């Protein structure tokens, strides 16, 4: 039987010279490396890695987030904790299955939506590159060659010859190509597996810790930056170890429409805040927390100039330092100070608001056992500036612990990142100045000018006082013919009545839902609303 004839080729009919030229061209083409396997199913086991407890100091722009605290319900804006937690999970620094409780997550102070922070602090257990001598826990183990269960590794039941030493970040790169900061991008997205493990040959222990700042800031948005980290003891708590919190509130003395704020009157009113007082009339009552003790200690309450012109007008900052604060306490205090600086209230109104029972505050002329109705100040200018801890408990660092050669300074691009944001914000300020200047050629401020026929008449002092400044360029119109003094306004219900009403109403219904969920074995229902 005759064999079939070969199919025609593109090279049929080519001359010897043409074939040689073709081969020469192919020999000179750049060789392409075959694509490396993605490793999307690569298992990652937190149980075989050592952990250590650290503190993180970070800053964030509050107007970009729906508050600091993570929310179980869907929020319009992401929360700071939610974004930070997700970045740590992606970097394989914490186990997502354990959640916040699994890593011992604690925050120094909760900030609400719109409130920023320059020195917020959290403490948590996090994956470490160091072994037991440095991190206080069992040495970490990396998986790679033998099938051994995590339980055997943790309980130390392996033969001594099979117990590996933790790898350094440099050595990890040689074991797993493409590893950056001790993490691989494909590995960051890989699903976790509970399959058996394989262990690499013993190698030397890591000398330096993971570069937590570089790892996290690479994954976080520019509006949330890690500034420093510190090793801490096992019993350190970002919340309970904190001895003071420092809040700043920025404001302008020119509150047009309305009169210029009287800074000296505001300073006089702020001086009454120093010491330990009952601040139930200067906070927002949250009955879900069932708070009955409202005494807080204020260590400092001062107003300082930030940027002022020759006439003394410009930007000021209210510095408030205390051991702890109530819900919306700072914003309520600022609202009262604005009313004082605006000429609507006397500085002594602060003393009366602190006098919740007869003879409690020396010099008070009235007992105010229930909070009067008034609106708190805007959130935008409020900043958690710093949190104070005993000096011996923290050792803030900006690198992975590597020594600084020849005494040179540690240089990172973090400052440049924040400087770029600052420079851009100055451009926005300059643009808004030009918009204001353009409008001023056709419009007079409501509280300035001579009120000629050609221009809009200024507001009278009586009308101007009905516009209550709330900070951040916001105001509230009272909607009345004349200003009602703060102590003459309607009062809210007493604290014990508000708490009891919540216990019998919403609190009772919440507890019933939690009981029903526990009986049904529904772990997803946490009772939050």
Coordinates of C-alpha atoms in Angstrom, one line a residue:
X1 CA 0.0 0.0 0.0
X2 CA 1.5 3.4 -1.0
X3 CA 2.2 5.8 1.8
X4 CA 0.3 9.1 1.6
X5 CA 2.2 12.0 0.2
X6 CA 3.3 14.7 2.7
X7 CA 1.2 17.8 3.0
X8 CA 2.6 20.8 1.3
X9 CA 4.9 23.1 3.3
X10 CA 5.5 26.9 3.2
X11 CA 9.1 26.1 2.6
X12 CA 8.5 24.0 -0.6
X13 CA 10.3 25.7 -3.5
X14 CA 12.6 27.8 -1.2
X15 CA 16.2 28.0 -2.4
X16 CA 19.2 27.0 -0.1
X17 CA 20.1 30.6 0.4
X18 CA 16.5 31.5 1.4
X19 CA 16.4 28.7 4.0
X20 CA 19.8 29.7 5.5
X21 CA 18.6 33.3 5.8
X22 CA 15.4 32.1 7.5
X23 CA 17.3 30.0 10.1
X24 CA 19.7 32.9 10.8
X25 CA 16.8 35.2 11.5
X26 CA 15.2 32.7 13.9
X27 CA 18.5 32.2 15.7
X28 CA 18.7 36.0 16.4
X29 CA 15.2 36.4 17.9
X30 CA 15.2 37.1 21.6
X31 CA 14.4 34.1 23.7
X32 CA 11.2 34.3 25.8
X33 CA 11.0 32.8 29.2
X34 CA 8.1 30.5 29.7
X35 CA 5.5 32.0 32.0
X36 CA 5.9 31.0 35.6
X37 CA 3.1 29.1 37.2
X38 CA 0.6 31.4 39.0
X39 CA 0.3 29.3 42.1
X40 CA -3.2 30.5 42.8
X41 CA -4.0 27.4 44.9
X42 CA -0.8 27.7 47.0
X43 CA -1.8 26.9 50.6
X44 CA -0.9 29.4 53.4
X45 CA -1.1 28.2 57.0
X46 CA -1.0 30.9 59.8
X47 CA -0.7 28.2 62.4
X48 CA 2.9 27.4 61.5
X49 CA 4.1 31.0 61.5
X50 CA 5.2 32.9 64.6
X51 CA 3.3 36.0 65.8
X52 CA 4.2 39.0 67.9
X53 CA 2.3 41.8 69.4
X54 CA 2.9 45.2 68.0
X55 CA 1.4 48.7 68.0
X56 CA 0.8 50.7 64.8
X57 CA 0.5 54.5 64.6
X58 CA -1.3 55.8 61.6
X59 CA -3.0 58.8 60.1
X60 CA -6.1 59.1 57.9
X61 CA -8.3 61.7 56.3
X62 CA -11.6 61.4 58.1
X63 CA -13.8 62.9 55.2
X64 CA -12.9 59.9 53.1
X65 CA -14.2 57.3 55.6
X66 CA -17.4 56.4 57.4
X67 CA -15.6 56.6 60.8
X68 CA -12.8 54.5 62.3
X69 CA -14.7 51.5 63.7
X70 CA -15.6 48.6 61.5
X71 CA -19.4 48.2 60.9
X72 CA -21.2 44.9 60.3
X73 CA -23.8 46.7 58.3
X74 CA -23.2 48.2 54.9
X75 CA -21.8 51.8 55.1
X76 CA -21.8 54.6 52.5
X77 CA -18.1 55.1 52.9
X78 CA -15.5 52.5 53.9
X79 CA -14.4 52.4 57.5
X80 CA -10.7 52.9 58.5
X81 CA -10.6 49.6 60.4
X82 CA -12.2 47.8 57.5
X83 CA -9.7 49.1 55.0
X84 CA -6.7 48.4 57.3
X85 CA -7.9 44.9 58.2
X86 CA -8.3 44.0 54.5
X87 CA -4.8 45.2 53.7
X88 CA -3.4 43.1 56.5
X89 CA -5.3 40.0 55.3
X90 CA -4.1 40.6 51.8
X91 CA -0.5 40.8 53.1
X92 CA -1.0 37.6 55.1
X93 CA -0.2 39.4 58.3
X94 CA -3.3 38.3 60.1
X95 CA -5.7 35.4 59.7
X96 CA -9.1 36.5 58.3
X97 CA -10.9 33.5 59.8
X98 CA -10.1 34.8 63.3
X99 CA -11.5 38.3 62.6
X100 CA -10.7 41.2 64.8
X101 CA -10.9 39.1 68.0
X102 CA -8.6 36.5 66.6
X103 CA -5.7 39.0 66.4
X104 CA -6.5 40.8 69.6
X105 CA -7.3 44.1 67.7
X106 CA -7.7 47.1 70.0
X107 CA -7.9 50.8 69.2
X108 CA -6.9 53.8 71.3
X109 CA -9.9 56.0 70.5
X110 CA -12.9 55.8 68.2
X111 CA -13.4 58.6 65.7
X112 CA -16.7 59.2 64.0
X113 CA -17.5 59.8 60.4
X114 CA -15.6 62.9 59.1
X115 CA -13.1 63.0 62.0
X116 CA -9.5 62.7 61.1
X117 CA -6.4 61.4 63.0
X118 CA -2.7 62.1 62.8
X119 CA -1.7 59.7 65.6
X120 CA -4.3 57.0 66.0
X121 CA -2.9 53.8 67.6
X122 CA -4.0 50.1 67.5
X123 CA -2.4 47.0 69.0
X124 CA -2.7 43.5 67.7
X125 CA -1.0 40.1 67.2
X126 CA 0.6 40.0 63.7
X127 CA 2.7 37.6 61.7
X128 CA 6.4 37.9 62.4
X129 CA 9.6 37.0 60.5
X130 CA 11.4 36.4 63.8
X131 CA 11.4 33.3 66.0
X132 CA 10.7 32.7 69.7
X133 CA 13.8 34.6 71.0
X134 CA 12.6 37.8 69.4
X135 CA 8.8 37.6 69.2
X136 CA 8.1 35.7 72.4
X137 CA 6.3 32.8 70.6
X138 CA 7.3 29.6 68.9
X139 CA 9.7 29.9 65.9
X140 CA 7.9 30.2 62.6
X141 CA 8.0 27.4 60.0
X142 CA 7.6 27.7 56.3
X143 CA 6.1 25.0 54.2
X144 CA 7.9 23.4 51.2
X145 CA 9.0 19.7 51.1
X146 CA 7.6 17.1 53.6
X147 CA 4.0 16.2 54.4
X148 CA 3.6 16.9 58.2
X149 CA 0.4 18.2 59.9
X150 CA 0.3 21.6 61.5
X151 CA -0.6 20.1 64.8
X152 CA 2.6 18.1 64.9
X153 CA 4.6 21.2 64.3
X154 CA 2.8 23.3 66.9
X155 CA 3.0 20.6 69.6
X156 CA 6.6 19.9 68.9
X157 CA 6.2 16.2 68.1
X158 CA 8.5 16.3 65.1
X159 CA 11.8 14.5 65.2
X160 CA 14.6 16.9 66.0
X161 CA 16.2 16.4 62.5
X162 CA 12.9 17.4 60.9
X163 CA 12.4 20.7 62.8
X164 CA 13.2 23.6 60.4
X165 CA 14.4 27.0 61.3
X166 CA 12.6 30.1 60.1
X167 CA 13.8 31.6 56.9
X168 CA 15.1 35.1 56.3
X169 CA 13.3 37.4 53.9
X170 CA 16.3 37.1 51.5
X171 CA 16.3 33.3 51.7
X172 CA 12.5 33.2 51.2
X173 CA 13.0 34.9 47.9
X174 CA 15.4 32.2 46.8
X175 CA 12.9 29.5 47.8
X176 CA 9.8 31.2 46.3
X177 CA 10.7 33.4 43.3
X178 CA 9.0 36.8 43.0
X179 CA 8.6 37.3 46.7
X180 CA 8.4 41.0 47.6
X181 CA 8.6 42.1 51.3
X182 CA 8.3 38.5 52.1
X183 CA 5.0 38.2 50.2
X184 CA 4.1 37.2 46.7
X185 CA 1.3 39.0 44.8
X186 CA -0.2 35.7 43.6
X187 CA 0.1 34.3 47.1
X188 CA -1.7 37.3 48.5
X189 CA -4.8 36.4 46.5
X190 CA -4.5 32.6 47.0
X191 CA -7.3 30.9 48.9
X192 CA -6.3 29.2 52.1
X193 CA -6.0 25.5 52.3
X194 CA -6.2 23.1 55.2
X195 CA -4.3 20.3 53.4
X196 CA -1.1 18.7 54.6
X197 CA 2.1 20.8 54.8
X198 CA 5.6 20.4 53.4
X199 CA 8.6 21.7 55.2
X200 CA 11.8 23.1 53.7
X201 CA 15.4 22.2 54.8
X202 CA 16.6 23.9 57.9
X203 CA 17.9 27.4 57.3
X204 CA 19.1 30.3 59.5
X205 CA 16.7 32.4 61.5
X206 CA 15.7 35.9 60.2
X207 CA 17.7 38.8 61.5
X208 CA 15.2 41.5 60.9
X209 CA 11.5 41.8 61.2
X210 CA 9.0 42.3 58.3
X211 CA 9.0 45.9 57.0
X212 CA 5.4 46.5 58.2
X213 CA 5.3 50.1 57.0
X214 CA 6.4 49.3 53.5
X215 CA 4.1 46.2 53.2
X216 CA 1.0 48.0 54.4
X217 CA 1.5 51.4 52.8
X218 CA 2.0 49.6 49.5
X219 CA -1.5 48.2 49.8
X220 CA -3.3 51.1 51.6
X221 CA -4.9 54.1 49.8
X222 CA -3.0 57.5 50.1
X223 CA -5.6 58.7 52.6
X224 CA -4.5 56.1 55.1
X225 CA -0.8 55.9 56.0
X226 CA 1.1 53.9 58.6
X227 CA 3.6 56.2 60.3
X228 CA 5.4 53.9 62.7
X229 CA 5.3 50.5 64.6
X230 CA 6.5 49.4 67.9
X231 CA 7.1 46.1 69.7
X232 CA 4.9 45.8 72.8
X233 CA 4.4 43.5 75.7
X234 CA 1.7 40.8 75.7
X235 CA -0.5 42.8 78.2
X236 CA -0.2 46.1 76.4
X237 CA -3.6 47.5 75.2
X238 CA -3.9 50.4 72.8
X239 CA -7.1 51.4 74.6
X240 CA -6.5 50.7 78.3
X241 CA -2.7 51.5 78.4
X242 CA -3.3 55.0 77.0
X243 CA -2.9 57.7 79.6
X244 CA -4.2 60.7 77.5
X245 CA -5.7 61.6 74.2
X246 CA -5.0 64.9 72.4
X247 CA -7.6 66.3 70.1
X248 CA -7.3 69.4 67.9
X249 CA -10.1 71.5 66.4
X250 CA -9.2 74.0 63.7
X251 CA -11.4 77.1 63.2
X252 CA -11.3 80.5 61.6
X253 CA -11.9 83.6 63.6
X254 CA -13.8 85.2 60.7
X255 CA -17.1 83.5 60.7
X256 CA -18.8 85.6 58.1
X257 CA -21.8 85.9 58.0
X258 CA -21.6 87.2 61.6
X259 CA -19.2 89.0 63.8
X260 CA -15.5 88.1 64.3
X261 CA -15.1 85.5 67.0
X262 CA -13.8 86.9 70.3
X263 CA -10.9 84.6 71.0
X264 CA -10.3 85.9 74.5
X265 CA -13.9 85.1 75.5
X266 CA -13.5 81.6 74.1
X267 CA -10.2 81.1 76.1
X268 CA -12.0 82.2 79.3
X269 CA -14.7 79.7 78.7
X270 CA -12.3 76.9 77.9
X271 CA -10.4 77.5 81.2
X272 CA -13.5 76.1 83.1
X273 CA -13.0 72.7 81.4
X274 CA -9.7 71.9 83.1
X275 CA -10.0 69.4 85.9
X276 CA -12.4 66.5 86.5
X277 CA -16.0 67.4 85.7
X278 CA -19.4 65.8 84.8
X279 CA -19.8 66.3 81.0
X280 CA -23.3 64.9 80.5
X281 CA -24.4 68.3 79.1
X282 CA -21.5 68.3 76.6
X283 CA -21.8 65.0 74.9
X284 CA -24.3 62.9 73.0
X285 CA -26.0 60.3 75.0
X286 CA -25.9 56.8 73.5
X287 CA -28.4 54.7 75.5
X288 CA -27.1 51.5 73.9
X289 CA -23.9 51.9 76.0
X290 CA -26.0 52.4 79.2
X291 CA -23.4 54.9 80.5
X292 CA -24.2 56.3 84.0
X293 CA -20.9 57.9 84.9
X294 CA -20.0 61.0 82.9
X295 CA -17.0 62.4 84.8
X296 CA -13.9 62.9 82.7
X297 CA -10.6 64.6 83.4
X298 CA -9.3 67.4 81.2
X299 CA -5.6 68.2 81.5
X300 CA -5.4 71.0 78.9
X301 CA -7.9 73.2 77.1
X302 CA -6.2 76.0 75.2
X303 CA -6.7 78.0 72.1
X304 CA -3.6 78.8 70.0
X305 CA -3.0 80.8 66.9
X306 CA -2.0 78.8 63.8
X307 CA -1.9 81.4 61.0
X308 CA -3.0 85.0 61.7
X309 CA -2.6 88.3 59.9
X310 CA -1.6 91.7 61.3
X311 CA -5.1 92.4 62.6
X312 CA -5.1 89.1 64.6
X313 CA -7.6 87.4 62.4
X314 CA -6.9 83.9 60.8
X315 CA -6.9 80.3 61.8
X316 CA -6.8 79.0 65.4
X317 CA -6.7 75.6 67.0
X318 CA -8.4 74.4 70.1
X319 CA -6.2 71.9 72.0
X320 CA -8.0 69.5 74.3
X321 CA -6.1 66.8 76.2
X322 CA -7.9 64.4 78.5
X323 CA -7.6 60.9 79.9
X324 CA -10.7 59.8 78.0
X325 CA -13.7 61.3 76.2
X326 CA -17.4 60.8 75.9
X327 CA -19.4 60.3 72.7
X328 CA -19.1 63.5 70.6
X329 CA -17.7 65.4 73.6
X330 CA -15.2 67.5 71.8
X331 CA -17.7 68.7 69.1
X332 CA -20.2 69.6 71.8
X333 CA -17.6 71.6 73.7
X334 CA -16.6 73.5 70.5
X335 CA -20.3 74.3 69.8
X336 CA -20.6 76.0 73.2
X337 CA -17.2 77.8 72.7
X338 CA -18.5 79.1 69.3
X339 CA -21.6 80.5 71.0
X340 CA -19.4 82.2 73.5
X341 CA -17.0 83.6 70.9
X342 CA -19.9 84.8 68.8
X343 CA -21.3 86.9 71.6
X344 CA -24.4 84.7 72.1
X345 CA -23.4 83.3 75.5
X346 CA -21.2 84.3 78.4
X347 CA -18.0 82.3 79.2
X348 CA -19.6 81.3 82.5
X349 CA -22.2 79.2 80.6
X350 CA -19.6 76.4 80.6
X351 CA -19.4 76.4 84.3
X352 CA -23.2 76.2 84.6
X353 CA -23.3 73.3 82.1
X354 CA -20.8 71.4 84.3
X355 CA -22.9 72.0 87.4
X356 CA -25.3 69.0 87.2
X357 CA -26.2 69.1 90.9
X358 CA -26.3 71.7 93.6
X359 CA -22.9 72.9 94.7
X360 CA -20.9 70.6 92.4
X361 CA -19.1 73.4 90.6
X362 CA -17.8 76.3 92.7
X363 CA -19.0 79.6 91.2
X364 CA -21.8 78.2 89.2
X365 CA -25.0 80.2 89.3
X366 CA -27.5 77.5 88.1
X367 CA -28.0 73.7 88.2
X368 CA -28.3 72.1 84.8
X369 CA -29.1 68.5 85.5
X370 CA -30.4 67.8 81.9
X371 CA -28.8 68.7 78.6
X372 CA -30.3 71.8 76.8
X373 CA -31.0 71.4 73.1
X374 CA -28.2 72.6 70.8
X375 CA -26.4 71.3 67.7
X376 CA -22.8 70.0 68.0
X377 CA -20.0 71.4 65.9
X378 CA -19.0 70.1 62.5
X379 CA -16.7 67.0 62.2
X380 CA -14.4 68.2 59.5
X381 CA -12.0 70.4 61.6
X382 CA -11.6 67.7 64.3
X383 CA -8.4 65.8 64.5
X384 CA -7.1 63.1 66.9
X385 CA -3.6 64.5 67.1
X386 CA -1.9 62.0 69.5
X387 CA -2.3 59.3 72.1
X388 CA 0.0 59.2 75.1
X389 CA 1.5 56.1 76.7
X390 CA 4.1 55.4 79.3
X391 CA 7.5 55.9 77.6
X392 CA 8.9 52.5 78.6
X393 CA 6.1 50.6 76.9
X394 CA 6.7 51.8 73.3
X395 CA 9.7 51.9 71.0
X396 CA 8.5 53.5 67.7
X397 CA 10.2 52.3 64.6
X398 CA 9.9 53.1 60.9
X399 CA 11.9 50.2 59.4
X400 CA 12.2 46.4 59.9
X401 CA 14.8 46.9 62.6
X402 CA 17.9 47.0 60.4
X403 CA 20.8 49.1 61.9
X404 CA 21.4 52.5 60.4
X405 CA 24.8 52.6 58.6
X406 CA 27.3 55.3 59.5
X407 CA 24.7 57.2 61.5
X408 CA 22.7 58.2 58.4
X409 CA 19.1 59.1 58.8
X410 CA 16.3 56.7 57.8
X411 CA 14.8 57.9 54.6
X412 CA 11.5 56.6 53.1
X413 CA 9.1 58.0 50.6
X414 CA 6.3 58.4 53.2
X415 CA 7.1 62.0 53.9
X416 CA 7.2 62.8 50.2
X417 CA 3.8 61.1 49.8
X418 CA 2.2 63.2 52.4
X419 CA 4.0 66.3 51.2
X420 CA 2.5 65.8 47.8
X421 CA -1.0 65.6 49.2
X422 CA -0.3 68.8 51.3
X423 CA 1.0 70.6 48.1
X424 CA -2.1 69.7 46.2
X425 CA -4.4 70.9 49.0
X426 CA -2.6 74.3 48.9
X427 CA -3.5 74.5 45.2
X428 CA -7.1 73.9 46.1
X429 CA -6.9 76.7 48.7
X430 CA -5.4 79.1 46.2
X431 CA -8.2 78.3 43.7
X432 CA -10.9 78.9 46.3
X433 CA -9.3 82.2 47.2
X434 CA -9.5 83.2 43.5
X435 CA -13.2 82.1 43.4
X436 CA -13.9 84.3 46.5
X437 CA -12.1 87.2 45.0
X438 CA -14.0 86.9 41.7
X439 CA -17.3 86.9 43.5
X440 CA -16.4 89.8 45.8
X441 CA -16.4 92.1 42.7
X442 CA -20.2 91.7 42.5
X443 CA -21.3 90.7 46.0
X444 CA -20.5 92.0 49.5
X445 CA -20.3 89.8 52.5
X446 CA -23.6 89.6 54.4
X447 CA -22.1 91.1 57.5
X448 CA -19.9 93.8 55.9
X449 CA -20.3 97.0 53.7
X450 CA -22.2 100.2 54.0
X451 CA -25.5 98.8 52.6
X452 CA -25.9 101.3 49.7
X453 CA -28.6 100.9 47.1
X454 CA -26.2 99.3 44.7
X455 CA -25.1 96.6 47.1
X456 CA -26.8 94.1 49.4
X457 CA -27.4 95.5 52.8
X458 CA -25.4 94.0 55.7
X459 CA -27.1 92.0 58.4
X460 CA -27.8 93.7 61.6
X461 CA -26.1 92.5 64.8
X462 CA -29.4 91.0 66.0
X463 CA -30.0 89.1 62.8
X464 CA -26.3 88.0 62.6
X465 CA -26.6 86.5 66.1
X466 CA -29.3 84.1 64.8
X467 CA -26.7 82.5 62.6
X468 CA -24.9 80.1 64.9
X469 CA -21.4 79.0 63.7
X470 CA -20.7 75.3 63.8
X471 CA -17.1 75.2 62.5
X472 CA -15.8 74.1 59.1
X473 CA -17.6 77.0 57.4
X474 CA -21.1 75.7 58.5
X475 CA -23.9 77.5 60.3
X476 CA -27.3 77.0 61.7
X477 CA -30.2 79.4 61.4
X478 CA -32.3 79.4 64.6
X479 CA -35.5 80.1 62.7
X480 CA -36.6 82.4 65.5
X481 CA -37.0 86.2 65.8
X482 CA -34.4 86.4 68.6
X483 CA -31.7 84.2 70.1
X484 CA -32.8 81.9 72.9
X485 CA -30.1 81.6 75.6
X486 CA -28.7 78.1 76.0
X487 CA -29.9 77.7 79.6
X488 CA -33.4 78.8 78.6
X489 CA -34.0 76.2 76.0
X490 CA -35.9 72.9 76.2
X491 CA -34.1 70.2 78.1
X492 CA -33.6 66.6 77.1
X493 CA -34.9 63.7 79.4
X494 CA -32.7 62.7 82.3
X495 CA -30.0 60.1 81.7
X496 CA -31.7 57.4 83.8
X497 CA -35.0 57.8 81.9
X498 CA -33.3 57.6 78.5
X499 CA -31.3 54.5 79.5
X500 CA -34.4 52.7 80.9
X501 CA -36.5 53.5 77.9
X502 CA -33.8 51.9 75.6
X503 CA -33.6 48.8 77.9
X504 CA -37.3 48.3 77.7
X505 CA -37.6 49.1 74.0
X506 CA -34.8 48.7 71.4
X507 CA -32.5 47.0 73.9
X508 CA -35.1 44.4 74.8
X509 CA -35.8 43.6 71.2
X510 CA -32.1 43.3 70.4
X511 CA -31.6 40.8 73.2
X512 CA -34.6 38.8 72.0
X513 CA -33.1 38.6 68.5
X514 CA -29.7 37.5 69.9
X515 CA -31.4 34.8 72.0
X516 CA -33.3 33.5 69.0
X517 CA -30.1 33.5 66.9
X518 CA -28.2 31.6 69.5
X519 CA -31.0 29.0 69.8
X520 CA -31.0 28.7 66.0
X521 CA -27.2 28.4 65.8
X522 CA -27.0 31.5 63.6
X523 CA -23.5 32.9 64.1
X524 CA -24.0 35.7 61.5
X525 CA -26.6 37.6 63.5
X526 CA -24.8 39.9 65.9
X527 CA -27.7 42.0 67.0
X528 CA -26.3 45.3 65.5
X529 CA -28.8 47.5 63.8

